[in-house]
């Protein structure tokens, strides 16, 4: 295992920003920050004593660890422009295989995938974010593990196939749950009701997962097979045929699932 | 406004239990607890100095306030058996109109609907639960409001139509979000991955609603219209055609919604 000291980061998005700050705070010097926009690179670099660059050709190989934190579809384009190969390199994507590094002749590579949804203007405590790690050899894995453990309490070894599975599951708990909130907000907005009133229920629904399985936590008209209430709800949704269809489909799945238990 | 002192509660389910304890703790004597099962009534009554009964005919009219906290489809059957009419009566349902009380000749009635999902074996702080109130006259409304404010910091006047709308919205944020968690758990279970790893993401997704609208909080492949990742996810779901269909439908709705903003 090679001892990592110096880090550079490619990408000035939410993941890159959070990682840069955390590693800097843990005493890892962050040498260079790359962004297509030099302004973004500067903003990110200024508080952590790093050099902003907007050309991948300007990357210097005086580092031990290079993090590619760009959109999934930009990863390949970025890594083929990196002007050296003698560095341990990782990307942070939930759905891109690490084979992409082998394709461009890197020798030591892996994954540092934070299983969390990052938003601009929303602080997050990385300590509580699960990190999924993978590497192409045990020495690289050990190095990435040391780094990840310095910033998070939840570090898992997860291979590429497992990571893809987790990413799919994450879409359901994050993107799709969030869309359920959006439907609710559309409903309350349309009826001049405060969305605020639903927020405690949103928090409690999530918090229940601390002590209950989703199946045990399930309540509501579909779980009870309360046809009268479901019929009433479908009538209320008659002006939104797509949402009505969604209500029907999810309810049918909940009914089916409830029947399987009983 | 009549000053309320004594309360009785019909129903020994989650809502009834939580209300009984809270009112007792706030100094309102709880006189009788009705349940079809005398054991359940006893369990609930014992710590709050109330009398357990399992016959509605045994209800005494030495009370100021009667709460019907039973399943929606049992409400009517219960209230027609109550042996007196000179009491302020409420039910706790999100979807049953308060007209049900007029039908059975009650004069003072209303709604005390806690907008939260209660589970057995899961403590809840009622102070943070929004209560939706309604009444058939201003004096009853004032009494119910005083009571509700004694146990909750979030008390809203909501008419029956608005309450039905909120109940529908609540199904999306609670029952349907929870079902998204269940799909994720099914996926992780099937692939021998720990569901635990997704929990921080579940909490964070909900917590984001403190500072962001659902639309602004949305991330993920559908939001980015990342067809490659969505195609990969659909392939991963090929053994679960109903869930695959759901993934497709929700993704299409998110894509449509994202396009409306841009």
Short mmCIF file of C-alpha atoms in Angstrom, two decimals:
data_model
loop_
_atom_site.label_atom_id
_atom_site.label_comp_id
_atom_site.label_asym_id
_atom_site.label_seq_id
_atom_site.Cartn_x
_atom_site.Cartn_y
_atom_site.Cartn_z
CA UNK A 1 0.00 0.00 0.00
CA UNK A 2 1.34 3.33 -1.11
CA UNK A 3 0.92 6.15 1.39
CA UNK A 4 -1.22 8.86 -0.11
CA UNK A 5 -0.37 12.46 0.52
CA UNK A 6 -1.20 14.72 -2.39
CA UNK A 7 -4.55 14.75 -4.14
CA UNK A 8 -5.95 16.50 -7.21
CA UNK A 9 -9.59 16.64 -8.17
CA UNK A 10 -11.17 16.82 -11.59
CA UNK A 11 -14.65 18.31 -11.46
CA UNK A 12 -16.13 21.22 -9.52
CA UNK A 13 -19.62 19.82 -9.00
CA UNK A 14 -21.25 18.88 -5.71
CA UNK A 15 -19.31 15.65 -5.16
CA UNK A 16 -15.94 17.18 -6.09
CA UNK A 17 -16.52 20.18 -3.79
CA UNK A 18 -17.49 18.05 -0.80
CA UNK A 19 -14.56 15.67 -1.27
CA UNK A 20 -12.02 18.47 -1.76
CA UNK A 21 -13.07 20.24 1.44
CA UNK A 22 -13.16 17.04 3.47
CA UNK A 23 -9.75 15.77 2.36
CA UNK A 24 -8.21 19.21 2.88
CA UNK A 25 -9.69 19.32 6.41
CA UNK A 26 -8.21 15.89 7.10
CA UNK A 27 -4.74 17.13 6.25
CA UNK A 28 -4.40 15.86 2.68
CA UNK A 29 -2.97 18.63 0.51
CA UNK A 30 -5.20 19.22 -2.52
CA UNK A 31 -2.86 20.37 -5.29
CA UNK A 32 -5.02 21.13 -8.32
CA UNK A 33 -8.73 21.54 -9.02
CA UNK A 34 -9.85 21.16 -12.63
CA UNK A 35 -13.06 22.57 -14.01
CA UNK A 36 -14.02 23.48 -17.58
CA UNK A 37 -14.91 26.84 -16.06
CA UNK A 38 -11.89 28.52 -14.49
CA UNK A 39 -14.26 30.55 -12.29
CA UNK A 40 -15.72 27.38 -10.78
CA UNK A 41 -12.24 25.96 -10.29
CA UNK A 42 -11.14 29.18 -8.56
CA UNK A 43 -14.16 29.25 -6.27
CA UNK A 44 -13.47 25.74 -5.17
CA UNK A 45 -9.68 26.09 -4.91
CA UNK A 46 -9.46 29.36 -3.00
CA UNK A 47 -10.25 28.13 0.50
CA UNK A 48 -8.22 24.96 0.32
CA UNK A 49 -4.94 26.33 -0.97
CA UNK A 50 -5.22 24.49 -4.32
CA UNK A 51 -4.41 25.69 -7.86
CA UNK A 52 -7.36 26.09 -10.21
CA UNK A 53 -6.93 24.86 -13.79
CA UNK A 54 -9.28 24.61 -16.77
CA UNK A 55 -7.08 22.49 -19.02
CA UNK A 56 -6.52 18.80 -18.37
CA UNK A 57 -3.12 19.14 -20.04
CA UNK A 58 -2.06 21.35 -17.12
CA UNK A 59 -2.50 18.52 -14.61
CA UNK A 60 0.77 17.79 -12.82
CA UNK A 61 1.90 14.31 -11.80
CA UNK A 62 3.30 15.35 -8.42
CA UNK A 63 0.30 13.69 -6.75
CA UNK A 64 -0.54 10.28 -5.29
CA UNK A 65 -4.28 10.28 -5.87
CA UNK A 66 -6.50 11.66 -8.60
CA UNK A 67 -10.27 11.85 -8.25
CA UNK A 68 -12.50 12.14 -11.32
CA UNK A 69 -15.77 13.62 -10.05
CA UNK A 70 -17.58 14.53 -13.24
CA UNK A 71 -20.89 13.46 -14.82
CA UNK A 72 -21.05 9.82 -15.85
CA UNK A 73 -21.07 10.61 -19.54
CA UNK A 74 -17.98 12.84 -19.27
CA UNK A 75 -15.78 10.34 -17.41
CA UNK A 76 -14.27 8.64 -20.45
CA UNK A 77 -13.63 11.88 -22.32
CA UNK A 78 -11.87 13.31 -19.25
CA UNK A 79 -9.64 10.38 -18.39
CA UNK A 80 -8.28 9.93 -21.88
CA UNK A 81 -6.94 13.51 -21.73
CA UNK A 82 -5.01 13.05 -18.49
CA UNK A 83 -1.33 13.58 -19.47
CA UNK A 84 0.16 10.85 -17.23
CA UNK A 85 -0.64 7.33 -16.02
CA UNK A 86 1.51 6.87 -12.91
CA UNK A 87 -1.12 7.78 -10.33
CA UNK A 88 -3.82 6.01 -8.37
CA UNK A 89 -7.02 7.21 -10.05
CA UNK A 90 -10.69 6.82 -9.02
CA UNK A 91 -14.04 8.04 -10.18
CA UNK A 92 -17.10 8.67 -8.00
CA UNK A 93 -19.91 7.29 -10.18
CA UNK A 94 -22.53 4.77 -9.12
CA UNK A 95 -23.05 3.37 -12.57
CA UNK A 96 -19.78 3.52 -14.54
CA UNK A 97 -17.55 0.43 -14.40
CA UNK A 98 -13.93 0.83 -13.30
CA UNK A 99 -12.82 -0.92 -16.50
CA UNK A 100 -12.88 2.48 -18.14
CA UNK A 101 -9.47 3.13 -16.52
CA UNK A 102 -7.94 -0.07 -17.92
CA UNK A 103 -9.04 0.98 -21.37
CA UNK A 104 -6.79 4.02 -21.10
CA UNK A 105 -3.83 2.11 -19.66
CA UNK A 106 -3.99 3.18 -16.03
CA UNK A 107 -2.37 0.58 -13.78
CA UNK A 108 -3.79 1.49 -10.37
CA UNK A 109 -7.41 2.48 -10.21
CA UNK A 110 -10.65 2.14 -8.37
CA UNK A 111 -13.94 3.61 -7.28
CA UNK A 112 -14.84 6.02 -4.51
CA UNK A 113 -18.64 6.21 -4.79
CA UNK A 114 -20.50 8.20 -2.13
CA UNK A 115 -24.01 6.73 -1.84
CA UNK A 116 -25.72 10.02 -1.20
CA UNK A 117 -27.47 12.69 -3.20
CA UNK A 118 -25.61 15.99 -3.13
CA UNK A 119 -27.21 19.33 -3.81
CA UNK A 120 -25.71 22.74 -4.19
CA UNK A 121 -26.48 24.98 -1.20
CA UNK A 122 -27.13 22.00 1.04
CA UNK A 123 -24.47 21.11 3.56
CA UNK A 124 -23.89 17.46 4.23
CA UNK A 125 -21.93 15.58 6.86
CA UNK A 126 -19.68 13.21 4.88
CA UNK A 127 -18.99 11.25 8.08
CA UNK A 128 -22.45 9.70 7.74
CA UNK A 129 -22.30 9.11 4.00
CA UNK A 130 -21.66 5.49 2.98
CA UNK A 131 -18.74 5.17 0.57
CA UNK A 132 -18.57 2.20 -1.80
CA UNK A 133 -15.02 1.25 -2.71
CA UNK A 134 -13.50 -0.96 -5.36
CA UNK A 135 -10.01 -1.25 -6.80
CA UNK A 136 -8.10 -3.31 -9.36
CA UNK A 137 -5.50 -4.52 -6.84
CA UNK A 138 -5.19 -4.93 -3.09
CA UNK A 139 -2.63 -2.19 -2.62
CA UNK A 140 -4.87 0.37 -4.37
CA UNK A 141 -7.87 -0.86 -2.38
CA UNK A 142 -5.97 -0.38 0.89
CA UNK A 143 -4.97 3.15 -0.08
CA UNK A 144 -8.50 4.13 -1.12
CA UNK A 145 -9.86 2.58 2.07
CA UNK A 146 -7.52 4.65 4.25
CA UNK A 147 -8.59 7.79 2.45
CA UNK A 148 -12.31 6.99 2.60
CA UNK A 149 -12.15 6.11 6.29
CA UNK A 150 -10.58 9.45 7.05
CA UNK A 151 -13.73 11.23 5.89
CA UNK A 152 -16.56 8.70 6.47
CA UNK A 153 -17.61 6.26 9.17
CA UNK A 154 -19.37 4.00 6.64
CA UNK A 155 -17.00 2.42 4.15
CA UNK A 156 -18.01 -0.67 2.15
CA UNK A 157 -16.17 -2.81 -0.36
CA UNK A 158 -18.58 -3.15 -3.25
CA UNK A 159 -17.79 -4.59 -6.66
CA UNK A 160 -18.96 -3.02 -9.91
CA UNK A 161 -22.01 -5.24 -10.30
CA UNK A 162 -23.08 -4.63 -6.72
CA UNK A 163 -22.54 -0.91 -7.16
CA UNK A 164 -24.86 -0.92 -10.17
CA UNK A 165 -27.48 -2.70 -8.09
CA UNK A 166 -27.13 -0.17 -5.27
CA UNK A 167 -27.37 2.68 -7.72
CA UNK A 168 -30.65 1.29 -9.03
CA UNK A 169 -31.98 0.88 -5.48
CA UNK A 170 -30.82 4.42 -4.70
CA UNK A 171 -32.92 5.76 -7.57
CA UNK A 172 -36.01 4.34 -5.86
CA UNK A 173 -35.27 5.62 -2.35
CA UNK A 174 -34.02 9.00 -3.48
CA UNK A 175 -35.20 10.15 -6.92
CA UNK A 176 -38.53 8.37 -6.84
CA UNK A 177 -39.40 9.13 -3.20
CA UNK A 178 -38.56 12.72 -3.95
CA UNK A 179 -40.92 12.59 -6.91
CA UNK A 180 -43.67 11.32 -4.59
CA UNK A 181 -43.05 14.49 -2.53
CA UNK A 182 -43.35 16.52 -5.70
CA UNK A 183 -46.71 14.99 -6.60
CA UNK A 184 -47.90 15.84 -3.08
CA UNK A 185 -46.67 19.41 -3.46
CA UNK A 186 -48.43 19.72 -6.81
CA UNK A 187 -51.64 18.51 -5.13
CA UNK A 188 -51.36 20.91 -2.17
CA UNK A 189 -50.32 23.87 -4.39
CA UNK A 190 -53.26 23.29 -6.71
CA UNK A 191 -55.62 23.35 -3.74
CA UNK A 192 -54.03 26.33 -1.93
CA UNK A 193 -52.92 24.19 0.99
CA UNK A 194 -49.51 24.54 2.66
CA UNK A 195 -47.01 21.84 1.67
CA UNK A 196 -45.45 22.55 5.09
CA UNK A 197 -48.18 20.55 6.78
CA UNK A 198 -46.89 17.36 5.11
CA UNK A 199 -43.26 17.76 6.14
CA UNK A 200 -43.43 16.07 9.55
CA UNK A 201 -44.99 13.07 7.81
CA UNK A 202 -42.16 13.05 5.25
CA UNK A 203 -39.50 13.06 7.99
CA UNK A 204 -41.29 10.43 10.06
CA UNK A 205 -41.75 8.13 7.06
CA UNK A 206 -37.97 8.16 6.51
CA UNK A 207 -37.09 7.97 10.20
CA UNK A 208 -39.21 4.85 10.60
CA UNK A 209 -36.56 2.96 8.65
CA UNK A 210 -34.37 3.19 11.77
CA UNK A 211 -36.55 0.66 13.55
CA UNK A 212 -38.91 -0.96 11.01
CA UNK A 213 -38.62 -2.69 7.66
CA UNK A 214 -40.50 -0.94 4.84
CA UNK A 215 -42.99 -3.81 4.79
CA UNK A 216 -43.71 -3.50 8.52
CA UNK A 217 -43.89 0.27 8.26
CA UNK A 218 -46.49 0.23 5.50
CA UNK A 219 -49.89 1.74 6.34
CA UNK A 220 -52.69 3.37 4.33
CA UNK A 221 -55.64 2.51 2.12
CA UNK A 222 -53.76 0.11 -0.19
CA UNK A 223 -52.22 -1.81 2.70
CA UNK A 224 -55.72 -2.15 4.26
CA UNK A 225 -57.23 -2.87 0.83
CA UNK A 226 -59.66 -0.02 1.58
CA UNK A 227 -61.32 0.11 -1.84
CA UNK A 228 -63.67 2.95 -0.91
CA UNK A 229 -60.85 5.35 -0.02
CA UNK A 230 -58.77 4.32 -3.03
CA UNK A 231 -61.76 4.92 -5.31
CA UNK A 232 -62.21 8.38 -3.75
CA UNK A 233 -58.53 9.19 -4.29
CA UNK A 234 -58.66 8.07 -7.92
CA UNK A 235 -61.67 10.35 -8.43
CA UNK A 236 -59.72 13.25 -6.93
CA UNK A 237 -56.97 12.61 -9.48
CA UNK A 238 -59.21 12.56 -12.54
CA UNK A 239 -57.62 15.74 -13.97
CA UNK A 240 -54.14 14.15 -13.82
CA UNK A 241 -54.48 10.88 -15.74
CA UNK A 242 -50.77 9.97 -15.48
CA UNK A 243 -50.70 10.49 -11.71
CA UNK A 244 -53.99 8.61 -11.39
CA UNK A 245 -52.45 5.69 -13.26
CA UNK A 246 -49.41 5.84 -10.97
CA UNK A 247 -51.65 5.83 -7.86
CA UNK A 248 -53.40 2.75 -9.20
CA UNK A 249 -50.21 0.89 -10.09
CA UNK A 250 -48.42 1.52 -6.79
CA UNK A 251 -51.56 0.68 -4.82
CA UNK A 252 -51.91 -2.62 -6.68
CA UNK A 253 -48.29 -3.46 -5.87
CA UNK A 254 -48.82 -2.63 -2.18
CA UNK A 255 -52.01 -4.74 -2.07
CA UNK A 256 -50.17 -7.64 -3.69
CA UNK A 257 -47.27 -7.31 -1.28
CA UNK A 258 -49.60 -7.12 1.75
CA UNK A 259 -51.38 -10.28 0.60
CA UNK A 260 -48.09 -12.12 0.35
CA UNK A 261 -47.46 -11.52 4.06
CA UNK A 262 -50.88 -12.51 5.33
CA UNK B 1 -66.84 27.73 24.09
CA UNK B 2 -67.43 25.01 26.60
CA UNK B 3 -64.48 24.20 28.82
CA UNK B 4 -63.45 20.60 28.28
CA UNK B 5 -62.39 18.53 31.24
CA UNK B 6 -63.33 14.88 30.87
CA UNK B 7 -62.57 12.80 27.80
CA UNK B 8 -63.43 9.28 26.66
CA UNK B 9 -61.86 7.50 23.74
CA UNK B 10 -63.36 4.88 21.43
CA UNK B 11 -60.67 2.74 19.82
CA UNK B 12 -57.47 1.19 21.14
CA UNK B 13 -55.39 1.46 17.98
CA UNK B 14 -52.30 3.56 17.44
CA UNK B 15 -54.05 6.92 17.17
CA UNK B 16 -56.31 6.28 20.19
CA UNK B 17 -53.36 5.18 22.34
CA UNK B 18 -51.23 8.19 21.49
CA UNK B 19 -54.08 10.64 22.07
CA UNK B 20 -55.13 9.02 25.36
CA UNK B 21 -51.63 9.22 26.80
CA UNK B 22 -51.06 12.77 25.61
CA UNK B 23 -54.34 14.15 26.96
CA UNK B 24 -53.83 12.35 30.26
CA UNK B 25 -50.32 13.84 30.51
CA UNK B 26 -51.76 17.29 29.86
CA UNK B 27 -54.13 16.93 32.82
CA UNK B 28 -57.33 15.95 31.02
CA UNK B 29 -58.93 13.05 32.90
CA UNK B 30 -59.59 10.16 30.49
CA UNK B 31 -62.71 8.43 31.85
CA UNK B 32 -63.37 5.44 29.59
CA UNK B 33 -61.49 3.56 26.89
CA UNK B 34 -63.58 1.42 24.54
CA UNK B 35 -62.20 -1.44 22.51
CA UNK B 36 -63.94 -4.50 21.04
CA UNK B 37 -61.24 -6.42 22.90
CA UNK B 38 -61.41 -5.83 26.65
CA UNK B 39 -57.73 -6.83 26.88
CA UNK B 40 -56.73 -4.04 24.53
CA UNK B 41 -58.93 -1.60 26.43
CA UNK B 42 -57.35 -2.69 29.72
CA UNK B 43 -53.80 -2.36 28.39
CA UNK B 44 -54.49 1.14 27.25
CA UNK B 45 -56.51 2.21 30.32
CA UNK B 46 -54.24 0.93 33.06
CA UNK B 47 -51.58 3.61 33.06
CA UNK B 48 -53.93 6.54 32.63
CA UNK B 49 -56.44 5.78 35.36
CA UNK B 50 -59.28 5.12 32.87
CA UNK B 51 -62.00 2.46 32.86
CA UNK B 52 -61.79 -0.14 30.09
CA UNK B 53 -65.06 -1.14 28.38
CA UNK B 54 -65.88 -3.39 25.44
CA UNK B 55 -69.53 -2.41 25.01
CA UNK B 56 -70.51 0.93 23.51
CA UNK B 57 -73.71 0.76 25.58
CA UNK B 58 -71.53 1.11 28.70
CA UNK B 59 -70.29 4.58 27.65
CA UNK B 60 -71.21 7.17 30.28
CA UNK B 61 -72.22 10.74 29.45
CA UNK B 62 -70.29 12.35 32.32
CA UNK B 63 -67.75 13.61 29.76
CA UNK B 64 -67.21 16.77 27.71
CA UNK B 65 -65.37 15.26 24.77
CA UNK B 66 -65.60 11.95 22.96
CA UNK B 67 -62.98 10.83 20.43
CA UNK B 68 -63.78 8.15 17.87
CA UNK B 69 -60.40 6.75 16.80
CA UNK B 70 -61.37 3.64 14.84
CA UNK B 71 -60.79 2.53 11.23
CA UNK B 72 -62.58 4.61 8.63
CA UNK B 73 -65.03 1.89 7.73
CA UNK B 74 -66.04 1.30 11.38
CA UNK B 75 -66.77 4.95 12.21
CA UNK B 76 -70.43 4.97 11.23
CA UNK B 77 -71.19 1.64 12.88
CA UNK B 78 -69.59 2.88 16.11
CA UNK B 79 -71.22 6.28 16.36
CA UNK B 80 -74.74 5.03 15.83
CA UNK B 81 -74.35 2.84 18.93
CA UNK B 82 -73.28 5.66 21.25
CA UNK B 83 -76.08 5.85 23.88
CA UNK B 84 -76.21 9.67 24.21
CA UNK B 85 -75.92 12.76 22.04
CA UNK B 86 -75.07 15.57 24.47
CA UNK B 87 -71.31 15.56 24.02
CA UNK B 88 -68.79 17.21 21.72
CA UNK B 89 -67.71 14.31 19.48
CA UNK B 90 -64.85 14.06 16.96
CA UNK B 91 -63.27 11.44 14.79
CA UNK B 92 -59.63 11.25 13.71
CA UNK B 93 -59.94 10.17 10.09
CA UNK B 94 -58.37 11.86 7.11
CA UNK B 95 -60.98 10.75 4.65
CA UNK B 96 -64.38 10.53 6.40
CA UNK B 97 -66.57 13.64 6.30
CA UNK B 98 -67.84 15.09 9.57
CA UNK B 99 -71.39 14.93 8.21
CA UNK B 100 -71.51 11.38 9.53
CA UNK B 101 -72.19 12.89 12.97
CA UNK B 102 -75.14 14.99 11.75
CA UNK B 103 -76.68 11.85 10.29
CA UNK B 104 -76.88 10.41 13.79
CA UNK B 105 -78.24 13.61 15.36
CA UNK B 106 -75.15 14.85 17.18
CA UNK B 107 -75.29 18.62 17.71
CA UNK B 108 -71.66 19.45 18.42
CA UNK B 109 -69.05 17.67 16.41
CA UNK B 110 -65.84 17.96 14.52
CA UNK B 111 -62.58 16.46 13.37
CA UNK B 112 -59.25 15.97 15.11
CA UNK B 113 -57.10 14.49 12.35
CA UNK B 114 -53.42 13.92 13.09
CA UNK B 115 -51.53 14.11 9.80
CA UNK B 116 -49.00 11.45 10.69
CA UNK B 117 -48.59 7.74 10.24
CA UNK B 118 -48.64 5.87 13.52
CA UNK B 119 -47.15 2.44 14.06
CA UNK B 120 -47.27 0.12 16.98
CA UNK B 121 -43.92 -0.09 18.79
CA UNK B 122 -42.82 3.26 17.40
CA UNK B 123 -42.86 6.23 19.74
CA UNK B 124 -43.85 9.55 18.32
CA UNK B 125 -43.69 13.10 19.60
CA UNK B 126 -47.23 14.44 19.12
CA UNK B 127 -45.94 18.01 19.68
CA UNK B 128 -44.56 17.89 16.13
CA UNK B 129 -47.57 16.21 14.54
CA UNK B 130 -49.82 18.56 12.55
CA UNK B 131 -53.46 18.32 13.61
CA UNK B 132 -56.20 19.26 11.15
CA UNK B 133 -59.32 20.55 12.88
CA UNK B 134 -62.86 21.15 11.74
CA UNK B 135 -66.13 21.63 13.61
CA UNK B 136 -69.78 22.31 12.88
CA UNK B 137 -69.90 25.50 14.97
CA UNK B 138 -67.48 28.07 16.31
CA UNK B 139 -67.85 27.06 19.95
CA UNK B 140 -66.97 23.43 19.16
CA UNK B 141 -64.07 24.55 17.00
CA UNK B 142 -62.70 26.69 19.83
CA UNK B 143 -62.91 23.75 22.25
CA UNK B 144 -61.23 21.32 19.87
CA UNK B 145 -58.54 23.92 19.14
CA UNK B 146 -57.74 24.34 22.84
CA UNK B 147 -57.43 20.60 23.22
CA UNK B 148 -55.31 20.12 20.10
CA UNK B 149 -52.98 22.98 21.04
CA UNK B 150 -52.36 21.37 24.40
CA UNK B 151 -50.75 18.37 22.70
CA UNK B 152 -49.37 19.74 19.39
CA UNK B 153 -47.52 22.83 18.19
CA UNK B 154 -49.00 22.50 14.70
CA UNK B 155 -52.74 23.00 14.60
CA UNK B 156 -54.53 23.88 11.35
CA UNK B 157 -58.17 24.63 10.54
CA UNK B 158 -58.90 22.45 7.53
CA UNK B 159 -62.34 21.81 6.04
CA UNK B 160 -63.51 18.37 4.92
CA UNK B 161 -62.67 18.89 1.27
CA UNK B 162 -59.17 20.16 2.13
CA UNK B 163 -58.70 17.27 4.53
CA UNK B 164 -59.47 14.79 1.75
CA UNK B 165 -56.91 16.53 -0.45
CA UNK B 166 -54.27 16.37 2.29
CA UNK B 167 -55.05 12.72 2.87
CA UNK B 168 -54.46 12.00 -0.80
CA UNK B 169 -51.17 13.95 -0.72
CA UNK B 170 -50.21 12.08 2.47
CA UNK B 171 -50.63 8.76 0.66
CA UNK B 172 -47.94 9.85 -1.80
CA UNK B 173 -45.42 11.15 0.76
CA UNK B 174 -45.96 8.32 3.21
CA UNK B 175 -47.40 5.10 1.77
CA UNK B 176 -45.88 5.46 -1.68
CA UNK B 177 -42.45 6.73 -0.54
CA UNK B 178 -42.39 3.83 1.87
CA UNK B 179 -43.17 1.49 -1.00
CA UNK B 180 -40.18 2.94 -2.91
CA UNK B 181 -38.08 1.93 0.13
CA UNK B 182 -39.59 -1.53 -0.07
CA UNK B 183 -38.68 -1.94 -3.74
CA UNK B 184 -35.11 -0.90 -2.84
CA UNK B 185 -35.04 -3.42 -0.02
CA UNK B 186 -36.31 -6.15 -2.35
CA UNK B 187 -33.51 -5.26 -4.77
CA UNK B 188 -30.77 -5.29 -2.12
CA UNK B 189 -32.10 -8.47 -0.46
CA UNK B 190 -32.20 -10.27 -3.78
CA UNK B 191 -28.55 -9.35 -4.39
CA UNK B 192 -27.28 -10.05 -0.87
CA UNK B 193 -26.49 -6.41 -0.23
CA UNK B 194 -27.22 -4.67 3.08
CA UNK B 195 -30.32 -2.42 2.99
CA UNK B 196 -28.53 -0.47 5.78
CA UNK B 197 -26.26 1.15 3.25
CA UNK B 198 -29.25 2.99 1.74
CA UNK B 199 -30.60 4.40 4.99
CA UNK B 200 -28.51 7.60 5.14
CA UNK B 201 -29.77 8.39 1.63
CA UNK B 202 -33.37 7.79 2.75
CA UNK B 203 -32.98 10.19 5.71
CA UNK B 204 -31.19 12.81 3.63
CA UNK B 205 -33.83 12.67 0.88
CA UNK B 206 -36.51 13.50 3.45
CA UNK B 207 -34.41 16.07 5.33
CA UNK B 208 -33.79 17.99 2.14
CA UNK B 209 -37.41 19.10 2.26
CA UNK B 210 -36.39 21.43 5.12
CA UNK B 211 -34.54 23.67 2.71
CA UNK B 212 -35.47 22.70 -0.85
CA UNK B 213 -38.65 22.17 -2.86
CA UNK B 214 -39.03 18.63 -4.25
CA UNK B 215 -38.44 20.01 -7.74
CA UNK B 216 -35.18 21.70 -6.74
CA UNK B 217 -34.08 18.64 -4.79
CA UNK B 218 -34.54 16.27 -7.72
CA UNK B 219 -31.40 14.57 -9.03
CA UNK B 220 -30.67 11.32 -10.85
CA UNK B 221 -30.74 9.78 -14.31
CA UNK B 222 -34.32 10.82 -15.15
CA UNK B 223 -33.73 14.43 -14.10
CA UNK B 224 -30.58 14.50 -16.29
CA UNK B 225 -32.39 12.61 -19.07
CA UNK B 226 -29.49 10.14 -18.92
CA UNK B 227 -30.92 7.54 -21.30
CA UNK B 228 -27.94 5.20 -21.04
CA UNK B 229 -28.26 4.78 -17.27
CA UNK B 230 -32.05 4.44 -17.43
CA UNK B 231 -31.72 1.76 -20.10
CA UNK B 232 -29.22 -0.08 -17.88
CA UNK B 233 -31.60 0.13 -14.90
CA UNK B 234 -34.53 -1.17 -16.96
CA UNK B 235 -32.37 -4.13 -18.04
CA UNK B 236 -31.54 -4.85 -14.39
CA UNK B 237 -35.28 -4.98 -13.67
CA UNK B 238 -36.17 -7.40 -16.44
CA UNK B 239 -37.20 -10.12 -13.98
CA UNK B 240 -39.68 -7.77 -12.28
CA UNK B 241 -41.90 -6.51 -15.12
CA UNK B 242 -44.25 -4.53 -12.83
CA UNK B 243 -41.38 -2.72 -11.11
CA UNK B 244 -39.73 -2.13 -14.48
CA UNK B 245 -42.95 -0.54 -15.72
CA UNK B 246 -43.08 1.62 -12.59
CA UNK B 247 -39.44 2.72 -13.10
CA UNK B 248 -40.32 3.72 -16.65
CA UNK B 249 -43.47 5.61 -15.72
CA UNK B 250 -41.96 7.59 -12.84
CA UNK B 251 -38.86 8.39 -14.92
CA UNK B 252 -41.03 9.71 -17.74
CA UNK B 253 -42.91 11.93 -15.28
CA UNK B 254 -39.63 13.28 -13.86
CA UNK B 255 -38.26 13.95 -17.37
CA UNK B 256 -41.47 15.79 -18.29
CA UNK B 257 -41.37 17.81 -15.10
CA UNK B 258 -37.68 18.70 -15.58
CA UNK B 259 -38.40 19.88 -19.12
CA UNK B 260 -41.19 22.13 -17.86
CA UNK B 261 -38.67 24.03 -15.72
CA UNK B 262 -36.01 24.47 -18.36
#
